Structure formats: structure tokens, C-alpha cells
């Protein structure tokens, strides 16, 4: 990477201190045992098919048109949506579909293993591309023709399933930004290690799922995005090597998990609408008051002018 | 002065060629279906692909009312040189080569026939074993002919260098990669041999004045020979263009 | 693909054709177009292959370099994919035009080859923790005639099959550095076990039908396409019978285009993808073995683009 | 603040030449001590519509250091100069136009930014752009012993615990721009402000002499 | 009201100032509400998040090891970078940092260097062999003015809560062993606090506004033209004034005192936040 002139750069040969700490270089089997507590459940006490609770809040960024903050226990993601503007970059003909520009960025301090650079590297660009295919299906881009809408995601802390968290945050941010969408969508991730399915994996489980091993069992990570309308799958990303029937089993489990998220999103959106409605009422009443004062002021002046 | 080892005692070069001998040129026109004209040319181990699109409507920015805009792009495949290049194009050298390519080819094309339009010429070097620029010009000429673009004459390019045998100099034609790397002088000529005019002349390193004439005439002679070879290939291509049997599978 | 203008009438013509399982060029939904494959086209590379799928033309070259392995994976070499869309294919690829497509394909390949069951990087290790081979797989796209992913994955597997890695003896000197002896005879080299390398199959959905190997025209009128990477069966790639045939596993799945797909339709797509990849694998294995026996290691006269 | 000890200093020798470049609307080369800066101003230009501003001229400053490689601190200097000139120039007289100020650092022996600001002001004077007020920059350093040195030389700056640069406008002698390095007390800051304000008169006189000497050439 | 602000921004702003109140109801030298919490991100070695008014900034520090530079063998590295993310406001575009972002970055770095609150010698483990590299990455999540104050506050909170793991370095074999559970806190002297002002040139007099919002910054000469005063335990450690309207000498003095009071309140906020962080 050529030296970045626009930022302050540390020494090139700097390497994370965790590398020299004792528990860094552990073999595959030790790590695999480390995933379970004594009675066979996952360390944080969850069942294999139990997902982490999803905490979320919308309208966290005042300047953005719509924004959302999603927390999957330790995975923290912020997403903001800006309203359409002219298409950036050269544009040779009128595009009948609105363009959607997506960018997913890891915070430099977000990954436990090593510090990520400030400039976007290849796998962040790949993540942005996957993220874009997942959300563009639900957005009716014919409504904002020849315009470009920006969706930015910033991952504060990465503890597994950050693509799924980003997609969920994007769905809530888009609803908060009142963007024309076909329906709400949600996403979930599952990891497969030694033929065992882990729903909503933590970073340690994800790292193990992608770690090269010599045993011939299924291993990999699958992220599924489902749109509520007819339960259509809008995006399916899979890495690792998994045979067909295990894959189908994972897809079914993920479909249920995504379905569980839908009511949660719906309640949240309905609460937001009520709040905005109340605010609007307050705003209208103030406006009425101001108009009244103005009108009786005008009456006074006409009186003064008349008797002059 | 480098060069004694370039010529053996019997006057043969490192790859066994005589000083005034071209490398084996093999070429084929109409290699691709989508571009208007395409050509593949092998000059020894230097392999080049050329494609021509156009003449088509020019981009607003580059529009010129009196003649056609020739837009060239020269890019070398990452595996073309023995040492892997990490960026195929966009560095200064390929931009310079594109400029030279445009200069040589716009001298050959009848530009005044297509005002306000544009011809795109793309060259991809698959394997570079010396003389990549000359192979590109020759391949581009064949691609232009395949595309039916009217040309004033064949644009051929050739390099020549000088080596020492005993005490008197010997001009070497069509310099290979090894001879280029040996640091000898390398004169590149892009010419229109039939109308005997020179489109581009470029020389690296230093050459004494009175040897210049020897090297220059050898290069011009090389261009004339190349023109004959290209002409033969074009006539062959057109002659058996429609009677050729279908592709024989192994 | 690029500059492909289709009127609505032509689209409906293609859609109706697909419904009756009889496409515009006479193929059924599950047929591939004729392919031409040739290996060892570039002499300066360790392994190369050129594949022509109707009018899609791809040239793949593998170059090897000695590199130090990453600290968290001491015993493994590394493989890197670089895709370059040459402007020969379409004027749009001039300059940085083809970068988005190139990134998409190289990401797909990087994910497909990620699992050790797809491509075992242990065979690239020279000396644990100190020296290993790094494979640069450079893919040059010369012409786009639709279905780029399949053509690229086939050409990559053929190029890796054709790759020759020279024997290297590594000895640990005192003071921790390594002394490498490279054998001088160029033909004294070993091949890579590339049997399990994955093949990408693009399945495109046109309302209810799935078609394989779309042409450029068909690609412009599909809603969603799913790329399935399926690992190969090593038995097909060695003449000796002792290698155990391993079943085909999915090494990567990715969707593109904006459209949704019903879950059970997705299951059918995955099954079809695996069967299509299986027969592609057999065809590739047969031709590569056939070519290797015929040329038995000498470099034959390469047709290249002269045919 | 006793009056006379305000005057007991002398500034580094300043040599300047106006209209140094013929291609630019206004240019100046200024040497303050050994620090030399060349500034060229290209007056109201036509710029592309997206970067035009309805009410006033858009100011663009390009600072290129001696080493040539762009660094983050160049952008900082550009911002300092742009903001100073923004207040000094009557932007509203040239709406929807662009003014570019190009600065080339030739020698840097301490006090680079004050010299750059003075040279920019001279170049603006030479370019004939309407200006509200003229700006003058003076630097001062606080050494270990605690006494203030006006317009310090290079080695005084290296050993100083704190350095302060102030830019004053010619009309009310108010502080237009200022920046400092190192730590210093509040009292020291006020005393430095007063003494630099006094010193700025010398710079303004220097401007008058320079412009006067060029008057017959222009006039 | 909203339409008035959009149609006639200058008049809207002037009406408010002439009545001695700011558009969001604050007085001229009143500070916006501050919410600060430490160690919100547990993958970073130290982190903190501040939300002052509508500006929220997160700072994360990651530690790395490297060989010190040849010319300064016993100095560690302190690398601070401020990122104005495209998601914090429509003013910032994706891609490499804009000029304004680099100016903010440079200002924060200068203040940190001037205040000398971190001695680079403490970061050196073995002279000329091994030293700590402190990557302080500051990301602005929400941009609503006075960004430099927020950045400095989070930076100081994170530095104060940072603790370095113990490193054993064997000279001969150049073996590095890091013991993660023995950690000793980093020595931080003093606490620089930056206060930014904006000077509004109203027709009759110039007024200084403390802790400006981005709308107020725009009204008084664009987002580069502000004045940053930072105090460090009673000593001034940097006054940066970038153009903009001028201020008389007495206005200047009043400014410094206001900044001093504010720096006291901010110090309290940081210390209380660290106190209940360590007590947890």
C-alpha cells in the first residue's frame, strides 16, 4: 500500500502485541474445546440454535436522513442513510434505476486479532459489495431515478455476524429515512464447525469455522437475508465447504431465525411512527398559537392605521 | 562498449539469427467476434493482441471537428514479463507507449474522412520478449485493416541496435529482450514504408553519429520486410476468409 | 453485458424460449455451449490455460514466487487471484472501467478457494514457518460472451493442473535463515494436486426456470443469478486409481442482481448447481488427462490464437 | 507595560521584490532573515459552476513545501492562510469567481508561517485585489529564562519552551489569526500580544516603503 | 420556523444574536450537555465515547509493538488520526480524508504534542530494540460543530484509562513474551482541554460564541474559521485562531477566562467518569 500522505502513519513493521501473548497460537482442537463450557453449551450459555438478543435504536445521527444503531451483545454497528443526490462520478446515460452507493467500514480498533487500516482494504470492499446485493432488492430504486442514495455502515466492534448486523441496521435506517421499500428485511448468520451448526456465531466461532484444518468435516459461514414479503431469500453468502443436505438444514434454521426478527422490527417501526405523530401534533399546536398572535397583532395595527 | 559478446565470431547472434534477420512473424486477423477489427501477432516470443472499435461517435470531451480522434490504450498483461507486474496499465511507461502508438497510427489513418468521430485501438501484450512496441504497431495495423479503416499505407515498426565484430560495427535488426537488456543502443522506427515516410523515431542510449546511418537504414529495411509479411498475411486472410473449414477439435 | 441493447420483443422471445426448455440457440436449459481448452500457451509462466466458451475468451496464467508464510498460518503457502478486464473485450473496460466486475470475480474465487478441502495450501509449504510458495493466478478476460464465472473457474483449474513447481531442497542454516537449492533441470518439477479445486456454476433464474451458461443477451434479461462453487472430485484428475473419490461439497454461494428467490426454489438451484458442476468436472478431467498423456511433458507447438 | 521597552527590538532584515512572475496577476518573493517564500496570486478567475459561490469569491490556497511531498501540515498551513485572506479580501466584490494563491516554500530557517502570510499580503497588494485591511504577521518565542524574543532566529526557536505567532490587521490592530506551540502562562500571552502588536507597525511601514518604491514602476 | 431558517439563514441568525440568545436557546457562553462513557468497546485496549450536544465522537486506542526509529532510539510512537466519517454528516464524502479533516487531525496532534501529557520515553520497552506504538483512532459519528473539543476529551479519557500489558524481552534470542494479565497504567501528566469559539461579526459589535454548532460555524465564516483555546492545569497549551472576525483585547481576555471555567468543568466530567469506571 503506498504511503498514505493524508494521514499520520505509524511505523510499517508494527505488529499487534497479542501475537506474543500466550493464548494466541493454540491448535484447532484446543480452540474447539474452548468454545464449550463444562456442560456442553456455548461459553456464553446459549444453545446451539439460540441467537443473541438484538438491541436496536433508530435516529441516532441527527444530520443523517435515517440512522440506526444495532447491538448483538458485543457486535456494535452504526448505519446512516442520506437522501438521494446527483450521481457522483461520470455518468454516460440516464439511469432508469436509482443508484445505491454502499460502504461498510471496520473501525481500526474493532477487530480483536489485529488493527484494521484506515483506508478500505480488499475484504472491506468485498463486504460492501455483498452488503449492496443484500439491500438493493428491497429498495424500489425506480422511485428515485437518476439519483444516488448513500448507505454507510461503521462497525464499532466485531464479535461475529457483523454482515448480518449491518444488514439489519440498514433495514431500520432505511425505514427511519422513509425510503420507498418493498418490505422490511432481516438477516442472520450461522457457522458450521465439525458438522455442528452454531447460530449467530461469535468472533471466536467464526474464526474457527474459517480456520484451515485437515479433517474432512463440514465447516463454513452462511449469511442469509430474507425479505418479509413471501419470505423471499434476497441474499445468500457462503464461505467454507459444506455438503448439500447440511446446507439445506442450515437454510431452514436461518429462515426461522430471520422470521423471529420481523415482529421485533415491526413493533419498533410502529413506536417510531407514534412518536413522530405526537411530535408533529406539538409542532402544529405551536404553529397555531403563533398564527393567532400574528393575526390579532395585524388587527391592532389596522385599527391604529384606521383611526390615524 | 558493450556488444562484443552479442555477435559470435561467425557473425551470428545469441539466438542464432544473422544480424539482418527478423524474428519469425506469425499473425492472424479476425481473432475476436465483438470488436470491429482484431488481430494477433507473434514476433518471436513477443505475443500481442490488438482490437479496434470504431469509427463511432466521439465522447463529447474529445470531439474534434476536422478529423477522427484516435484513442489508444497499451496495456501489458501482469504475466507478460518474467518478473510479475502488479498493475497492467496506468503507470507512466504504458501511458507513454499509448502516446507513441497514437502518434504512429494516426499518421497512417486517413483521419480527415471521419470528422467528429472516434476510433479506439486497444493493445494487450501477452508476452514481452523485446520489441513489444513494434509488435503492437504491426498488430494494430492488421486490426485496423480487419476493421476496414482506410489507411494511407501499412504502418510498420522495427528496432535495430549496433554490435561490434572485431573493430567494425554491425547493425542488428529486430532486437530481442536479451540484446535490449545488454544495454546496447536501441533505435525504434515506426514508418510508412510504401510512401517512404517516418511516423516515429525514438532512440535510447548514445550512438556515434557516423554509425547512425547504418543503423537507420537497417531499421528502414526491416520495416519494408515487415510490410511484405503483413501484406501477405492480409491477402491470405481475405482470400480464404470464407472457405476455411470449421475449427478442428483435438 | 456491455453495450447490449435488447428490445422488449427480444426479451419476451428469450423468456418464452426458456419456458419451453428450448433456448434461442437451440440448447436446452441445462446445456453448455461448446468449449475449447488449451494449456501451456504462455512460455514465461509456470502454468497457463486458455479457454474459449463460444465467444467468451479467458487466458489464465499462474506464476510462482517464494515468500515467507503469515505468522498465524506458518505451515501454509498462499494463493492470490488477480482479474484484469482487458479493453479488448469492450470499450467500457478502458482504464478503470472493468474494475467492479474484476473485483467481483476475484472475490468469488478467493472465497471458493478459501477452504482447505477445496485447495490444500499445505502442498505449497517449503519449510514450516520460514519459506513457502506464493501462487499468483492472473486472469485476463479477452472477450465477454456471457457466463464469465464458469469460464474463469474452468480456466483457473486447468492452469493450476498445468502448473509445474520446481523441486526445492531447504536446509536450516545456523542463525535461523534458510538456504534453498533449486534443481537446475527445468523439467525436474512436481505437479499440484488440484483435483478438489472448485468449479463455479452460474445458475440464472427467469421467473420459474433455471438456466445454465447464459449468453450475453440472456444475461441482460435475468432477474437474479446464483453462483455456486462446488469442489471437484480428485479421482478424475489422476490416471492412478488409488485416490479416493470425495463427494462434491459447496465451497461458496453468492447471489447477484436484484431479485428474490423462494427457499425451496433455492434448494433446487443448489442441487442443480452440484449436478452441473459434477459433469463439468468430469469433462474437464477427461480433456486434461487426455492432453497430458498426449504431450507427456514436452512443450508441444502451441496453437494459441493462431488457429 | 512600559512604553519604551516595546521598541527595543529589531526585526530580521526583510528583502522583498514585487511583480516577480510575469504570468500571474500578482506575485511577490520575500526573504525574512534566511526564510524565503514565493507567492503568486491569480485574480478573479472563471471556475466551474459547482464550486462557484453566489455572494463572494471562492479562495483556493495551494501550499507546496520544499520537499515536494504533500503532508498533513501543508493542509494546516493552507487553512491558516485561506482563513486569514478570507477576512482580508473583499470577496463580495467578485461574486462567482475564484482566486487561487499558490505558495512555494524556498528556504525555511524558522518563522515560515509569518513570512508566508506577509508575502501573501504583498502579493495580494501587487495583484490589485480590493482588500479591507492589510495583515502583518509577527512571531515571538519564550525561552527558558522566561523573557520574550520578538521575531526569533532559528536556533532560538529550537530551544524555546513556547513560540507564538500573531497576525494583526492594519485598521484596528486586532488579532486576525494566531497559533502557538508549547505551554505558557496567561500573563506571558498578554505581554506577547502587546509587544507583537507594536512590532507589527514596523511590518506595515515596510509594506508602505515597498509599495511606494514600486509605485513609479506601476504608475 | 424551519422554513425561515432555510430561506434566510443570516437574518434568522442575526435576529437571535441581537436578542442575546442563540438559535438553540443557549446563552453565548453556555456549554451544551455532555455525556461521556469509558471502555465502551472491549476489543480496543482503551476506548471512550462522548456526546456533547449533537456531536458524538468515539476514540479507540490499539497497542502494537515495533522497533523504534534509528534517530530516536528510546522513543515510542504516538499516532493519532481523526476520521470525519462520511456517515456523520452529508458534508463529508467517502474516500481519502478531505482538507478540513486533515486540518482537524493536525490541530488535535499539535495540542497533544504541546501539552506534553504523554512522554514518549515511557513507551519505550528496550532502547533501539522494542517500543510501544499507541494508535489512537478517533472517529466522528455525528458532526455538529466544535469537533476539536470532543476529539480531545475522548482522547484524554481513553489515555487516562489505558493500561499497558507487561512485556518480557530476551536480548539474545530477541524473544518477546507478553503477559496480558499484569498491566500497569500509562503515566499521563496534566489534562489539556480545548474550547472552541466562533466570532460572529454582527453590524454593531463582534460577539464570541462558545461551543458552536455546525450551523453557527457556517454563519461565522465556514467550518475552518474558529478559535481554539486549550488550558492544561492552569497553563495555556495552545491558542489557534484561524481568521474569521476579529476581537478587541478586552473581548479576548474575557474569552480566556470563559475557556478556563469550561476547562475546569470538563476536567470534573472526565475525572468522575474515570472514577466510576474504575470503581465498577
Coordinates of N, CA and C in Angstrom, one line a residue, chain D residues 71-76 78-80 83-84 87 133 161 169 172 174-186 189-190 193-194 197, chain E residues 99 102-103 105-107 110 114-116 221 224-225 231 235-249 252-253 256-257 260:
Chain D
X71 N 2.1 16.9 2.8 CA 1.9 16.3 4.1 C 0.7 16.9 4.8
X72 N 0.3 16.4 5.9 CA -0.9 16.9 6.6 C -0.7 18.3 7.0
X73 N 0.5 18.7 7.5 CA 0.8 20.0 8.0 C 0.7 21.0 6.9
X74 N 0.9 20.6 5.6 CA 0.7 21.6 4.5 C -0.8 22.0 4.4
X75 N -1.7 21.0 4.6 CA -3.1 21.4 4.6 C -3.4 22.4 5.7
X76 N -2.8 22.2 6.9 CA -3.0 23.1 8.0 C -2.6 24.5 7.7
X78 N -2.3 25.7 4.7 CA -3.2 26.3 3.7 C -4.5 26.8 4.4
X79 N -5.0 26.1 5.4 CA -6.2 26.6 6.0 C -6.0 27.9 6.7
X80 N -4.8 28.0 7.4 CA -4.5 29.2 8.1 C -4.5 30.4 7.2
X83 N -8.0 31.2 5.7 CA -8.9 32.0 6.6 C -8.5 33.4 6.8
X84 N -7.1 33.6 6.9 CA -6.7 35.0 7.0 C -7.0 35.8 5.8
X87 N -10.8 37.0 5.4 CA -11.3 38.2 6.0 C -10.7 39.4 5.4
X133 N -8.4 45.2 4.8 CA -7.2 45.7 5.6 C -6.0 44.9 5.2
X161 N 10.7 27.3 25.0 CA 9.7 26.4 25.6 C 8.4 26.6 24.8
X169 N -4.5 43.0 11.9 CA -4.9 43.8 10.7 C -4.5 45.2 10.8
X172 N -7.6 48.2 12.9 CA -7.8 48.4 14.4 C -6.7 47.6 15.1
X174 N -6.4 44.5 15.4 CA -7.0 43.4 16.2 C -6.3 42.1 15.7
X175 N -6.4 41.1 16.6 CA -5.8 39.8 16.2 C -6.6 39.1 15.2
X176 N -6.1 38.9 14.0 CA -6.9 38.2 13.0 C -6.6 36.7 13.1
X177 N -5.4 36.3 13.2 CA -5.0 34.9 13.2 C -3.9 34.7 14.3
X178 N -3.9 33.6 14.9 CA -2.8 33.3 15.9 C -2.7 31.9 16.1
X179 N -1.5 31.4 16.3 CA -1.3 30.0 16.8 C -0.1 29.9 17.5
X180 N 0.0 28.8 18.3 CA 1.1 28.8 19.3 C 1.6 27.3 19.5
X181 N 2.8 27.1 19.9 CA 3.2 25.8 20.3 C 3.8 25.9 21.7
X182 N 3.8 24.8 22.4 CA 4.4 24.7 23.8 C 3.4 25.3 24.8
X183 N 3.8 25.3 26.0 CA 2.8 25.8 27.1 C 3.4 27.1 27.6
X184 N 2.4 28.0 28.0 CA 2.9 29.3 28.6 C 1.7 29.8 29.4
X185 N 2.1 30.7 30.3 CA 1.1 31.3 31.2 C 0.2 32.3 30.6
X186 N -0.8 32.7 31.3 CA -1.8 33.7 30.7 C -1.1 35.1 30.6
X189 N 1.1 35.4 27.7 CA 0.4 35.5 26.4 C 0.0 37.0 26.2
X190 N -0.5 37.7 27.3 CA -1.0 39.1 27.1 C 0.2 40.0 26.7
X193 N 1.2 39.4 23.2 CA 0.3 40.1 22.3 C 0.6 41.5 22.1
X194 N 0.9 42.2 23.3 CA 1.1 43.7 23.2 C 2.4 43.9 22.4
X197 N 2.0 43.4 18.8 CA 1.2 44.4 18.1 C 2.0 45.6 17.8
Chain E
X99 N -9.6 18.1 3.1 CA -8.7 19.1 3.7 C -9.1 19.4 5.1
X102 N -8.1 16.9 7.5 CA -6.6 16.9 7.8 C -6.3 18.1 8.7
X103 N -7.0 19.2 8.6 CA -6.7 20.3 9.5 C -7.0 20.0 10.9
X105 N -7.2 17.0 12.1 CA -6.2 16.0 12.6 C -5.0 16.7 13.1
X106 N -4.5 17.6 12.3 CA -3.2 18.3 12.6 C -3.4 19.1 13.9
X107 N -4.5 19.8 14.1 CA -4.7 20.6 15.3 C -4.7 19.7 16.5
X110 N -1.2 18.6 17.2 CA -0.4 19.7 17.8 C -0.7 19.9 19.3
X114 N 1.9 19.7 22.2 CA 2.2 20.9 23.0 C 2.0 20.6 24.5
X115 N 1.0 19.8 24.8 CA 0.6 19.7 26.2 C 1.6 18.7 26.9
X116 N 2.4 18.0 26.1 CA 3.4 17.0 26.7 C 2.8 16.1 27.7
X221 N -18.2 32.4 9.0 CA -17.0 32.2 8.2 C -16.6 30.8 8.0
X224 N -13.8 26.3 8.9 CA -12.4 26.3 9.3 C -12.1 27.5 10.3
X225 N -13.0 28.5 10.3 CA -12.7 29.8 10.9 C -13.1 29.8 12.4
X231 N -6.6 24.9 27.7 CA -5.9 25.0 29.1 C -5.5 23.6 29.5
X235 N -2.3 26.3 32.8 CA -1.4 26.8 31.8 C -2.0 26.8 30.4
X236 N -1.7 27.8 29.6 CA -2.3 27.7 28.3 C -1.4 26.8 27.4
X237 N -2.0 25.9 26.7 CA -1.1 25.0 25.9 C -1.5 25.1 24.5
X238 N -1.9 26.3 24.0 CA -2.2 26.4 22.6 C -3.4 27.3 22.3
X239 N -3.1 28.3 21.6 CA -4.3 29.2 21.1 C -4.2 29.2 19.6
X240 N -5.2 28.6 19.0 CA -5.2 28.6 17.5 C -6.4 29.4 17.0
X241 N -6.1 30.5 16.3 CA -7.2 31.3 15.8 C -7.0 31.4 14.3
X242 N -8.0 30.8 13.6 CA -7.9 30.8 12.1 C -8.8 31.9 11.5
X243 N -8.3 33.1 11.3 CA -9.0 34.1 10.6 C -10.4 34.3 11.3
X244 N -11.4 34.6 10.4 CA -12.7 34.9 10.9 C -12.7 36.3 11.5
X245 N -13.8 36.7 12.1 CA -13.9 38.1 12.6 C -12.9 38.4 13.7
X246 N -12.5 39.7 13.9 CA -11.5 40.0 14.9 C -12.2 40.4 16.2
X247 N -11.4 40.4 17.3 CA -12.0 40.7 18.6 C -11.1 41.7 19.3
X248 N -11.6 42.6 20.0 CA -10.8 43.6 20.8 C -10.1 42.9 21.9
X249 N -9.1 43.6 22.5 CA -8.3 43.0 23.6 C -9.1 42.6 24.8
X252 N -11.0 39.6 24.1 CA -10.0 38.4 24.1 C -9.8 37.9 25.5
X253 N -9.6 38.9 26.5 CA -9.3 38.4 27.9 C -10.6 37.7 28.4
X256 N -10.6 34.1 27.4 CA -9.7 33.2 28.0 C -10.2 32.8 29.3
X257 N -10.9 33.7 30.1 CA -11.5 33.3 31.4 C -12.6 32.3 31.2
X260 N -11.2 29.1 30.7 CA -10.7 28.5 31.9 C -11.8 27.8 32.7

